[in-house]
């Protein structure tokens, strides 16, 4: 019999970092994204996938949990194909839709591993200073998804006396008792409940409606001003043909079977140590919903030899989501449509078979049963999954005086979730409106706002009908990322570069409203130097191969400076500073090599109210032909003189924008410093020719003559050049302010520039790939990176990325060599051998009891000061030096993890034809082996498609280079 735990990691959406990042980058991040409109909780899917693509997993989790407090649960069990994924615009492309549920699960799992508590909204007053209305008693009945969601949002709103009453000894409701462990582990449900409890919500177990005299009336008498009912539908909908049948005869309802499976397989759910239900032979599962398929796949894990899922209608009428049906199909469950149960056949008091009649649909669409077509199926066990009802008379009486509808459920306003009693609200299965976990979560979310309105109205406070629910917060959100440079205080280090995102003042206005810390205007000139652009002029790069859509690794442009006048920009600067006094606005200006021109234009910008100036001495195309831009920036003497002229003309800080198209950028930076500049911007775009078509014509091609010119390349492709420039200037001119630009597309890449010596960061290409909203991701990502530096328990993480576990397809794997004494690859017949060996090993572990109680929750608390931006500036410079400073005696070699290896042979190929022939490739097993001749060049790691499958480890023997022929003299080094 298979061990239940064998497929605990079965969930379809699990993946490793590479697969997740690939899908996240593939996402289009659409305008007015249809996936978000398809989500019941209205998750900002575009934003959280943006964060995942930028490896800002905290930012992604924050976005998810802000809208859905059960974001991890829903990432694992949500019927995404019917919701968000079903609305994905990529359905219309060859790539197909994004696995949104998998991305959601991954981000929230990484956040779960961070082990950081939820905190109250930082903008709220302390608890003791909150108005009286926020201290009223609020009761929630049942600890299922709807109640957990409702309580979370009420606590975020500031309510401090919230109690959940749960009749069982565990949280989660049906998420715990009826969704199997391999789809939704209990520690996930518990994690989300603990986040809620971080805000002070109390849970009282073994207490609920109709227990110990608890009724709505007694709650009212006990002083509860508002109640939310989220008790689900506790009783099974039991067909009359099953009356009198018992479990010992082989009959279960889903309400019997799934909780038994859960208690036996979910560590921490209870302390009962109960065994799995003993299922044998053939099992018939009746029903076509998600619960029926959960019963079917669980029955297999409990020992069933064959499982038949039998339902009344056809495949096109199955209510279960496609993912559930596909999982059951993959696990060899059989499907039998068009059958309606008629009779259970017993022999010796045990089930031996079931009789069915054929169902058919007439021309009017009505379903009819044909008594002439009878089918008998042999079976040892029958599991009925015909839904749930609220039939307990005592519970219904305890809900008096609320009114019930014709389905026997409370009458609920679908907008407010209010019952016939204004102080009583209901949601989830109890409300009759939700069919899925995510819809139950949204019921609780919706009810929380209207409970808030109701409570505040009792205390004379009017609240908007439009919900304004608080976000999810943790200590990470308290990290200060402001920075001072050249006497200027930046609210955050991220700003708009002087480029297409600052084409007009209205664009800068929207950027400031979005949260950008500063902006550099599009470069403007005196009217005598005004320009007119050509078209086409901005094209996608080819540095990332045939990638189309967003996520371009580079752009090339032949766009000139602003077509707008200096008067327009000076007026815009004055207006923007009046409306955004706390944001830094830098005017980018350009002139020819003329003291009068630089003096006139710089004074105009200063008078307009600019906080600082950026002298564009680096535009690589077009302007140089006019004696401007690059023509001035490549000569240290010209740079020095221009900076002197501007220094004499203005009092505000100014920065020289440098070009990378020089032999030594440090000389240019030194000249700017000597001329009186307060800092430099490094760097502008790299001059280049992006590409030629097969017919030799260029792109971009202008006019009928298809002419082009060398343009400026930007984006991630020039990041190494920009990092080199920034770090070289910082090493040569310690303390000299640097504004970095060139391939900054995330908090992680921004931190690289800060570590290299930059103080603030300018962004352009990343906005061209998306829009101004990326600033939220950058700020939360940077806060998280700084915060995590202070958490000792996460020291082995790389930024926000956990250490890579040994895995295949994102799932943990066992070392086959340890189990059987030899290595096995992961393809063809070898893969089947691996599966059998692992299954046998897990069966041996079956007798080992699982932990009955989850470990006590202890959050990771920073034990070191959380660094400020100023603390990380230049931190990497100590590691950068000359080649002569590198050690050639401390060598490394490659180490391949055979369990993670997918046997592609890429390491062997690159080592054989581009390296040192130090990897052998077994022609039978396709397992690569590193030999003693490895020189540690790291080519193999660089081309390996599996993250961390190859690691470079210290060499244990002296390194002896292969010289080809003996040395004639002793080497110097």
PDB file of C-alpha atoms in Angstrom, residues 11-15 19-20 23-24 26-27 45 48-49 52 75 78 80-81 84-85 88 90 95-106 323:
ATOM      1  CA  UNK A  11       0.394  20.165  -5.874  1.00  0.00           C
ATOM      2  CA  UNK A  12       0.521  21.111  -9.532  1.00  0.00           C
ATOM      3  CA  UNK A  13       1.856  24.590  -8.983  1.00  0.00           C
ATOM      4  CA  UNK A  14       5.086  23.794  -7.191  1.00  0.00           C
ATOM      5  CA  UNK A  15       8.143  24.814  -9.152  1.00  0.00           C
ATOM      6  CA  UNK A  19      10.657  27.880 -13.837  1.00  0.00           C
ATOM      7  CA  UNK A  20       8.938  30.528 -11.743  1.00  0.00           C
ATOM      8  CA  UNK A  23       6.944  32.340 -16.320  1.00  0.00           C
ATOM      9  CA  UNK A  24       6.993  35.624 -14.408  1.00  0.00           C
ATOM     10  CA  UNK A  26       6.843  35.847 -19.791  1.00  0.00           C
ATOM     11  CA  UNK A  27       3.814  37.597 -18.242  1.00  0.00           C
ATOM     12  CA  UNK A  45      -1.822  40.078 -10.360  1.00  0.00           C
ATOM     13  CA  UNK A  48       2.783  40.660  -7.853  1.00  0.00           C
ATOM     14  CA  UNK A  49       4.084  38.917 -10.973  1.00  0.00           C
ATOM     15  CA  UNK A  52       8.387  37.851  -8.760  1.00  0.00           C
ATOM     16  CA  UNK A  75      -2.354  29.720  -4.673  1.00  0.00           C
ATOM     17  CA  UNK A  78      -7.723  27.948  -6.432  1.00  0.00           C
ATOM     18  CA  UNK A  80      -7.323  29.257 -11.668  1.00  0.00           C
ATOM     19  CA  UNK A  81      -8.296  27.871 -15.066  1.00  0.00           C
ATOM     20  CA  UNK A  84      -7.453  34.387 -13.452  1.00  0.00           C
ATOM     21  CA  UNK A  85      -5.721  31.998 -15.844  1.00  0.00           C
ATOM     22  CA  UNK A  88      -4.982  35.586 -19.393  1.00  0.00           C
ATOM     23  CA  UNK A  90      -1.589  34.904 -23.502  1.00  0.00           C
ATOM     24  CA  UNK A  95       3.097  30.334 -25.338  1.00  0.00           C
ATOM     25  CA  UNK A  96      -0.223  29.828 -23.624  1.00  0.00           C
ATOM     26  CA  UNK A  97      -1.417  31.384 -20.347  1.00  0.00           C
ATOM     27  CA  UNK A  98       0.657  32.088 -17.257  1.00  0.00           C
ATOM     28  CA  UNK A  99       0.503  29.645 -14.328  1.00  0.00           C
ATOM     29  CA  UNK A 100      -0.728  32.369 -11.981  1.00  0.00           C
ATOM     30  CA  UNK A 101      -1.558  30.001  -9.129  1.00  0.00           C
ATOM     31  CA  UNK A 102       1.948  28.567  -9.202  1.00  0.00           C
ATOM     32  CA  UNK A 103       3.501  32.035  -9.096  1.00  0.00           C
ATOM     33  CA  UNK A 104       1.226  33.016  -6.220  1.00  0.00           C
ATOM     34  CA  UNK A 105       2.107  29.882  -4.286  1.00  0.00           C
ATOM     35  CA  UNK A 106       5.838  30.308  -4.837  1.00  0.00           C
ATOM     36  CA  UNK A 323      -6.845  20.750 -12.789  1.00  0.00           C
TER      37      UNK A 323
END
